[in-house]
Amino acid sequence: MSGASERPLRADAARNRARLLDVATEVFTTRGVGVPTEEIARSAGVGVGTLFRHFPTKEALLEAVMVRRLEDIAARTERLAADAAPGEAFTACFRLVVELSVGKNEFARALAAAGVDVHASLRGPTEQIQTRLAELLAGAQRTGTVRPDLGLAEFIALLAGTGRALEQLGPEPEPRERIFQVVFDGLRPR
Amino acid sequence: MSGASERPLRADAARNRARLLDVATEVFTTRGVGVPTEEIARSAGVGVGTLFRHFPTKEALLEAVMVRRLEDIAARTERLAADAAPGEAFTACFRLVVELSVGKNEFARALAAAGVDVHASLRGPTEQIQTRLAELLAGAQRTGTVRPDLGLAEFIALLAGTGRALEQLGPEPEPRERIFQVVFDGLRPR
Amino acid sequence: MSGASERPLRADAARNRARLLDVATEVFTTRGVGVPTEEIARSAGVGVGTLFRHFPTKEALLEAVMVRRLEDIAARTERLAADAAPGEAFTACFRLVVELSVGKNEFARALAAAGVDVHASLRGPTEQIQTRLAELLAGAQRTGTVRPDLGLAEFIALLAGTGRALEQLGPEPEPRERIFQVVFDGLRPR
Amino acid sequence: MSGASERPLRADAARNRARLLDVATEVFTTRGVGVPTEEIARSAGVGVGTLFRHFPTKEALLEAVMVRRLEDIAARTERLAADAAPGEAFTACFRLVVELSVGKNEFARALAAAGVDVHASLRGPTEQIQTRLAELLAGAQRTGTVRPDLGLAEFIALLAGTGRALEQLGPEPEPRERIFQVVFDGLRPR
DNA sequence: AATGAATGAGCATTCATTCAT
DNA sequence: CATGAATGAATGCTCATTCAT
């Protein structure tokens, strides 16, 4: 499920790694990827050396943050899809993915800028999510909840776009809800 | 209605300034704001000194790029709104603003990170656009083209979100068009 | 009486810091404050990064150099004043301060140009020295070694001036000594 | 429109040159030699190009400022020496040279840092002044106003030092006068 | 001749990464 | 293993000087 078989990792090392990931997630999301590694290390209560022992590169840290996020999304999506009727599942997952994606774009781009096969470790969770989303979409289209002409790519684009729209809004729930209403209405078969 | 009385600016200086803006727009949009000033200058065929003569700060360059974009959007929106019936005008402007906004977010954020009254020069065009959008929205709601419960803030958020969705997609027109269809359908009164 | 509780500072870090201060003192004194930081770092056998780790700003380095000088002067003055009779003490301290002040003006000015509360860290040692000098002056005036109409400000101005006179001269001792004779003679009560 | 002569142009150029020298003197004295050439030009009401037409180098401008100062000192010294009795002349010239030297050190050093035979154009006026000072010193020593063991070099060093002492002081006349008293008393034979 | 735009070497400073402690 | 000092390439910006207008 999660990782495969790395060294058992001593208890404190594991704790450090987790703390670093937490802090990095928070910091990258709220202040962007430009924050110095040293500051991330300090916020996590460790030295830079420790950070670089766990993540050989800043980019690797970025990647690890994304992987964890994607895995989280994948797991939750899975669970949700298992627990709900197809129509319900679609909107529930849509909301879930959107909410969890907010702030992701910022460093998805940073990762992409690094070039080649960075995606290596992202590919797994990404495909997992996409597969799940494809199933959801197909189910929703079969049951007539979603217009049949919508492809997977557009579905995903809409997820990203909806997330972006929410970022633009403040924290009050009504406007956010209205965005969802517009999108869900628009998704219904004519 | 744009600017009033800047320096006359020698012919070659004006050309350099324009080239710098063009190059910066292109480069910031495609590769992000991290691109070195020196490279922008070189791409524009001038020395760094020239860049800094025209824009005293990298941030000032960023700002100038945004201002030009916003002014362009404002002008085009104005023209479009004048030439079309309210219903038509709404969708036409929506499409226009979305297409012209693609890639803008990236450095809007960079600018925002700079702090205080950066917005000074952006405020004018921004308010102009918002006013126009507010009128468009009101008109479309009056003629029954758009659901009446949608506020200006949500409208703008949807513009941003739709732009983001398009960024996610490739250049083929059909998927892009489908995004617009979903949003426009969703915007219609129940 | 010097510092109280700075970080323990690792052995090599302390050595680097000291070397940087030594080199900077030498270089600022002989070649002025315009010398590039990079060169100072290289002369001290460290990278620029190390220099900036110890002194976050070139100006901070300047300040640290001055502080060390002033503290040195303060300490030596103190010792001298404790070990000598009032009359002796005055001339001895005068000579001492003058000799140690040579070359100081150059970057005192550079520091002053930086603005507001630069003096923060200089104020302590400066006031210490001034207090000591005030006592010396008072003592010498009480014992009739120095004309009673001389204020502290003029005393200090004379110290600076005598230092400047010595700078003008070569290293041969006789002319330098004659400068002292003129000043000391001039300082005696009519 | 010209026709007859190049005189008007020369007058113009001469005025520019004079203005530049005035502004440069003021600016170098009060704010140091680090002030950008462009600012000097602007303050003088001309473009940078004009500045560099008159003075091919910033250093050349510095030199010209110094030359003018030295020539002024030389001329005034000459006049003073001719108009006064030897004893009077000495102190009068001493005061004069000191007052006119204030602020000179700052860029004398900058010039010296440039290296080679920069002094070329300074040598003339410098020697002129030194000759005059030598005569003054000799006269004062002959008439018993000044201790006979003082050499020319020490005399000059004292001039520089006294200037430095005055720089340290504020503008109130009494403390400044006291400095002169100390020096003059010190200069008297035993 | 005057102007000021253009140039680019030079400088202070930052930050990802390495390595001695 | 953790630490944080050291490193140095890279970046934004300045300013003396040149050159087209």
Coordinates of N, CA, C and O in Angstrom, one line a residue, chain B residues 60-160:
Chain B
A60 N 9.2 45.7 -10.2 CA 8.6 46.8 -11.0 C 8.3 46.3 -12.4 O 7.3 46.7 -13.0
L61 N 9.2 45.5 -12.9 CA 9.0 44.9 -14.2 C 7.7 44.0 -14.2 O 6.9 44.1 -15.1
L62 N 7.7 43.2 -13.2 CA 6.5 42.3 -13.0 C 5.2 43.1 -13.0 O 4.3 42.8 -13.6
E63 N 5.3 44.2 -12.2 CA 4.1 45.0 -12.1 C 3.7 45.6 -13.4 O 2.5 45.6 -13.8
A64 N 4.7 46.1 -14.2 CA 4.4 46.7 -15.5 C 3.8 45.7 -16.4 O 2.9 46.0 -17.2
V65 N 4.3 44.5 -16.4 CA 3.7 43.4 -17.2 C 2.3 43.2 -16.9 O 1.4 43.2 -17.7
M66 N 2.0 43.1 -15.6 CA 0.6 42.9 -15.1 C -0.3 44.1 -15.5 O -1.4 43.9 -16.0
V67 N 0.2 45.3 -15.3 CA -0.6 46.5 -15.7 C -0.9 46.4 -17.1 O -2.1 46.7 -17.5
R68 N 0.0 46.1 -18.0 CA -0.2 46.1 -19.4 C -1.3 45.1 -19.7 O -2.2 45.3 -20.5
R69 N -1.2 43.9 -19.1 CA -2.2 42.9 -19.3 C -3.6 43.3 -18.9 O -4.5 43.2 -19.6
L70 N -3.6 43.9 -17.7 CA -4.9 44.3 -17.2 C -5.5 45.4 -18.0 O -6.7 45.4 -18.3
E71 N -4.7 46.3 -18.5 CA -5.2 47.4 -19.3 C -5.7 46.8 -20.6 O -6.7 47.3 -21.1
D72 N -5.0 45.9 -21.1 CA -5.5 45.2 -22.4 C -6.8 44.6 -22.2 O -7.8 44.8 -23.0
I73 N -6.9 43.8 -21.1 CA -8.2 43.2 -20.8 C -9.3 44.2 -20.6 O -10.4 44.1 -21.2
A74 N -9.0 45.3 -19.9 CA -10.0 46.3 -19.6 C -10.5 46.9 -21.0 O -11.7 47.0 -21.2
A75 N -9.6 47.2 -21.8 CA -9.9 47.9 -23.1 C -10.8 46.9 -23.9 O -11.8 47.3 -24.5
R76 N -10.3 45.7 -24.0 CA -11.1 44.8 -24.9 C -12.4 44.5 -24.3 O -13.4 44.3 -25.1
T77 N -12.5 44.4 -23.0 CA -13.8 44.1 -22.4 C -14.8 45.2 -22.7 O -15.9 45.0 -23.1
E78 N -14.2 46.4 -22.5 CA -15.0 47.6 -22.8 C -15.6 47.6 -24.2 O -16.8 47.7 -24.5
R79 N -14.7 47.3 -25.2 CA -15.1 47.3 -26.6 C -16.2 46.2 -26.8 O -17.2 46.5 -27.4
L80 N -15.9 45.0 -26.3 CA -16.8 43.9 -26.5 C -18.2 44.2 -25.9 O -19.3 44.0 -26.5
A81 N -18.2 44.8 -24.7 CA -19.5 45.1 -24.0 C -20.3 46.1 -24.8 O -21.5 46.1 -24.8
A82 N -19.6 47.0 -25.5 CA -20.3 48.0 -26.2 C -20.9 47.5 -27.5 O -21.9 48.0 -28.0
D83 N -20.3 46.4 -28.1 CA -20.7 45.9 -29.4 C -21.7 44.8 -29.3 O -22.1 44.3 -30.4
A84 N -22.1 44.3 -28.2 CA -22.9 43.1 -28.2 C -24.2 43.3 -27.3 O -24.2 44.1 -26.4
A85 N -25.2 42.5 -27.5 CA -26.4 42.4 -26.7 C -26.0 41.8 -25.3 O -25.0 41.0 -25.3
P86 N -26.7 42.2 -24.3 CA -26.3 41.8 -22.9 C -26.0 40.3 -22.8 O -24.9 40.0 -22.2
G87 N -26.8 39.5 -23.3 CA -26.6 38.0 -23.2 C -25.3 37.6 -23.9 O -24.4 37.0 -23.3
E88 N -25.2 38.0 -25.1 CA -24.0 37.8 -25.9 C -22.7 38.3 -25.2 O -21.7 37.7 -25.0
A89 N -22.9 39.6 -24.7 CA -21.7 40.3 -24.1 C -21.2 39.5 -23.0 O -19.9 39.4 -22.8
F90 N -22.1 38.9 -22.2 CA -21.6 38.2 -21.0 C -20.7 37.1 -21.4 O -19.6 37.0 -20.9
T91 N -21.2 36.2 -22.2 CA -20.4 35.0 -22.5 C -19.1 35.4 -23.3 O -18.0 34.9 -23.1
A92 N -19.3 36.4 -24.2 CA -18.1 36.8 -25.0 C -17.0 37.4 -24.0 O -15.8 37.0 -24.2
C93 N -17.4 38.2 -23.1 CA -16.4 38.7 -22.2 C -15.9 37.7 -21.3 O -14.7 37.7 -20.9
F94 N -16.7 36.8 -20.9 CA -16.2 35.7 -20.0 C -15.1 34.9 -20.7 O -14.0 34.7 -20.2
R95 N -15.4 34.6 -22.0 CA -14.3 33.9 -22.7 C -13.1 34.7 -22.9 O -12.0 34.2 -22.7
L96 N -13.3 36.0 -23.2 CA -12.2 36.8 -23.4 C -11.3 36.9 -22.2 O -10.1 36.7 -22.2
V97 N -11.9 37.3 -21.0 CA -11.1 37.4 -19.8 C -10.4 36.1 -19.4 O -9.2 36.1 -19.1
V98 N -11.1 35.0 -19.6 CA -10.5 33.8 -19.3 C -9.3 33.5 -20.1 O -8.2 33.2 -19.6
E99 N -9.4 33.7 -21.4 CA -8.3 33.4 -22.3 C -7.1 34.3 -22.0 O -6.0 33.9 -22.0
L100 N -7.4 35.6 -21.7 CA -6.3 36.5 -21.5 C -5.7 36.4 -20.1 O -4.7 36.9 -19.8
S101 N -6.4 35.7 -19.2 CA -5.9 35.6 -17.9 C -5.0 34.4 -17.7 O -4.3 34.3 -16.7
V102 N -5.0 33.5 -18.6 CA -4.2 32.3 -18.5 C -2.7 32.6 -18.2 O -2.1 33.4 -18.9
G103 N -2.2 32.0 -17.2 CA -0.8 32.3 -16.8 C -0.6 33.5 -15.9 O 0.5 33.8 -15.5
K104 N -1.6 34.2 -15.7 CA -1.5 35.4 -14.9 C -1.3 35.1 -13.4 O -0.5 35.8 -12.7
N105 N -1.9 34.1 -13.0 CA -1.9 33.8 -11.5 C -0.4 33.7 -11.0 O -0.1 34.1 -10.0
E106 N 0.3 33.0 -11.8 CA 1.7 32.7 -11.4 C 2.4 33.9 -10.8 O 3.0 33.8 -9.7
F107 N 2.4 35.0 -11.5 CA 3.1 36.1 -10.9 C 2.2 37.1 -10.2 O 2.8 38.0 -9.5
A108 N 1.0 37.0 -10.3 CA 0.1 37.8 -9.4 C 0.5 37.5 -8.0 O 0.7 38.4 -7.2
R109 N 0.7 36.2 -7.7 CA 1.1 35.8 -6.4 C 2.5 36.4 -6.0 O 2.7 36.8 -4.9
A110 N 3.4 36.3 -7.0 CA 4.8 36.8 -6.7 C 4.7 38.3 -6.3 O 5.3 38.8 -5.4
L111 N 3.8 39.0 -7.0 CA 3.7 40.4 -6.7 C 3.1 40.6 -5.3 O 3.6 41.4 -4.5
A112 N 2.1 39.9 -5.0 CA 1.4 40.0 -3.7 C 2.4 39.8 -2.6 O 2.3 40.4 -1.5
A113 N 3.4 38.9 -2.8 CA 4.3 38.5 -1.8 C 5.2 39.7 -1.4 O 5.9 39.7 -0.4
A114 N 5.3 40.7 -2.3 CA 6.2 41.8 -2.1 C 5.7 42.8 -1.0 O 6.4 43.5 -0.5
G115 N 4.4 42.7 -0.7 CA 3.9 43.5 0.4 C 3.1 44.7 0.0 O 2.3 44.7 -0.9
V116 N 3.3 45.7 0.8 CA 2.4 46.9 0.9 C 1.6 47.3 -0.3 O 0.7 46.7 -0.8
D117 N 1.9 48.5 -0.8 CA 1.1 49.1 -1.8 C 1.5 48.8 -3.2 O 1.5 49.6 -4.1
V118 N 2.0 47.6 -3.4 CA 2.4 47.2 -4.7 C 1.2 47.4 -5.7 O 1.4 47.8 -6.8
H119 N 0.0 47.3 -5.1 CA -1.1 47.3 -5.9 C -1.4 48.7 -6.5 O -2.1 48.9 -7.5
A120 N -0.7 49.7 -6.0 CA -0.9 51.1 -6.4 C -1.2 51.2 -7.9 O -2.3 51.6 -8.3
S121 N -0.4 50.7 -8.8 CA -0.6 50.9 -10.2 C -1.5 49.9 -10.8 O -2.1 50.0 -11.9
L122 N -1.8 48.8 -10.0 CA -2.7 47.8 -10.5 C -4.1 48.1 -10.2 O -5.1 47.7 -10.8
R123 N -4.3 48.9 -9.1 CA -5.6 49.2 -8.6 C -6.5 49.8 -9.7 O -7.7 49.4 -9.9
G124 N -6.0 50.8 -10.4 CA -6.8 51.4 -11.5 C -7.4 50.4 -12.5 O -8.6 50.2 -12.5
P125 N -6.5 49.7 -13.2 CA -7.1 48.8 -14.2 C -7.9 47.7 -13.6 O -9.0 47.3 -14.1
T126 N -7.5 47.3 -12.4 CA -8.3 46.2 -11.7 C -9.7 46.7 -11.4 O -10.7 46.0 -11.8
E127 N -9.8 47.9 -10.9 CA -11.2 48.4 -10.6 C -12.0 48.6 -11.8 O -13.2 48.3 -11.9
Q128 N -11.3 49.0 -12.9 CA -12.0 49.3 -14.1 C -12.6 48.0 -14.6 O -13.8 47.9 -15.0
I129 N -11.8 46.9 -14.6 CA -12.3 45.6 -15.0 C -13.4 45.1 -14.2 O -14.4 44.7 -14.6
Q130 N -13.2 45.3 -12.9 CA -14.3 44.8 -12.0 C -15.6 45.5 -12.2 O -16.7 44.9 -12.2
T131 N -15.5 46.8 -12.4 CA -16.7 47.6 -12.7 C -17.4 47.0 -13.9 O -18.6 46.8 -13.9
R132 N -16.6 46.9 -14.9 CA -17.2 46.3 -16.2 C -17.8 45.0 -15.9 O -18.9 44.7 -16.4
L133 N -17.1 44.1 -15.2 CA -17.6 42.8 -14.9 C -18.9 42.8 -14.1 O -19.9 42.1 -14.4
A134 N -18.9 43.8 -13.2 CA -20.1 43.9 -12.4 C -21.3 44.3 -13.3 O -22.4 43.7 -13.1
E135 N -21.1 45.2 -14.2 CA -22.2 45.6 -15.1 C -22.6 44.4 -16.0 O -23.8 44.2 -16.2
L136 N -21.6 43.7 -16.5 CA -22.0 42.6 -17.3 C -22.8 41.6 -16.5 O -23.8 41.1 -17.0
L137 N -22.4 41.3 -15.3 CA -23.1 40.3 -14.5 C -24.5 40.8 -14.3 O -25.5 40.0 -14.5
A138 N -24.6 42.0 -13.9 CA -26.0 42.6 -13.6 C -26.9 42.5 -14.8 O -28.0 42.0 -14.8
G139 N -26.3 42.9 -16.0 CA -27.1 42.8 -17.2 C -27.5 41.4 -17.5 O -28.7 41.1 -17.9
A140 N -26.6 40.5 -17.4 CA -26.9 39.1 -17.7 C -28.0 38.5 -16.7 O -28.8 37.7 -17.1
Q141 N -27.9 39.0 -15.5 CA -28.9 38.5 -14.5 C -30.2 39.1 -14.8 O -31.3 38.5 -14.7
R142 N -30.2 40.4 -15.2 CA -31.5 41.1 -15.6 C -32.2 40.4 -16.7 O -33.4 40.2 -16.7
T143 N -31.4 40.0 -17.7 CA -32.0 39.4 -18.9 C -32.2 37.9 -18.7 O -32.6 37.2 -19.7
G144 N -31.9 37.4 -17.6 CA -32.2 36.0 -17.3 C -31.2 35.0 -17.8 O -31.4 33.8 -17.9
T145 N -30.0 35.5 -18.3 CA -29.0 34.6 -18.8 C -28.2 33.9 -17.7 O -27.7 32.8 -17.9
V146 N -28.1 34.6 -16.5 CA -27.3 34.0 -15.4 C -28.1 34.0 -14.1 O -28.9 34.9 -13.9
R147 N -27.9 32.9 -13.4 CA -28.6 32.8 -12.1 C -28.5 34.0 -11.2 O -27.4 34.5 -11.1
P148 N -29.5 34.4 -10.6 CA -29.5 35.7 -9.9 C -28.8 35.6 -8.6 O -28.5 36.7 -8.0
D149 N -28.5 34.4 -8.1 CA -27.8 34.4 -6.7 C -26.3 34.5 -6.8 O -25.7 34.4 -5.8
L150 N -25.8 34.7 -8.0 CA -24.3 34.7 -8.1 C -23.8 36.1 -7.8 O -24.2 37.1 -8.4
G151 N -22.9 36.2 -6.9 CA -22.2 37.5 -6.6 C -21.0 37.8 -7.4 O -20.5 36.9 -8.1
L152 N -20.6 39.0 -7.4 CA -19.4 39.4 -8.2 C -18.2 38.6 -7.8 O -17.4 38.2 -8.7
A153 N -18.0 38.4 -6.5 CA -16.8 37.7 -6.1 C -16.8 36.3 -6.7 O -15.7 35.8 -7.2
E154 N -17.9 35.6 -6.7 CA -18.0 34.3 -7.2 C -17.8 34.3 -8.7 O -17.1 33.4 -9.3
F155 N -18.3 35.3 -9.3 CA -18.1 35.4 -10.8 C -16.7 35.5 -11.1 O -16.1 34.7 -11.9
I156 N -15.9 36.3 -10.4 CA -14.5 36.5 -10.6 C -13.8 35.2 -10.3 O -12.9 34.8 -11.0
A157 N -14.2 34.6 -9.2 CA -13.5 33.3 -8.9 C -13.7 32.3 -10.0 O -12.8 31.5 -10.3
L158 N -14.9 32.3 -10.6 CA -15.2 31.4 -11.7 C -14.3 31.7 -12.9 O -13.8 30.8 -13.6
L159 N -14.1 33.0 -13.1 CA -13.2 33.3 -14.2 C -11.8 32.7 -14.0 O -11.2 32.1 -14.9
A160 N -11.3 33.0 -12.8 CA -10.0 32.4 -12.4 C -9.9 30.9 -12.6 O -9.0 30.3 -13.1

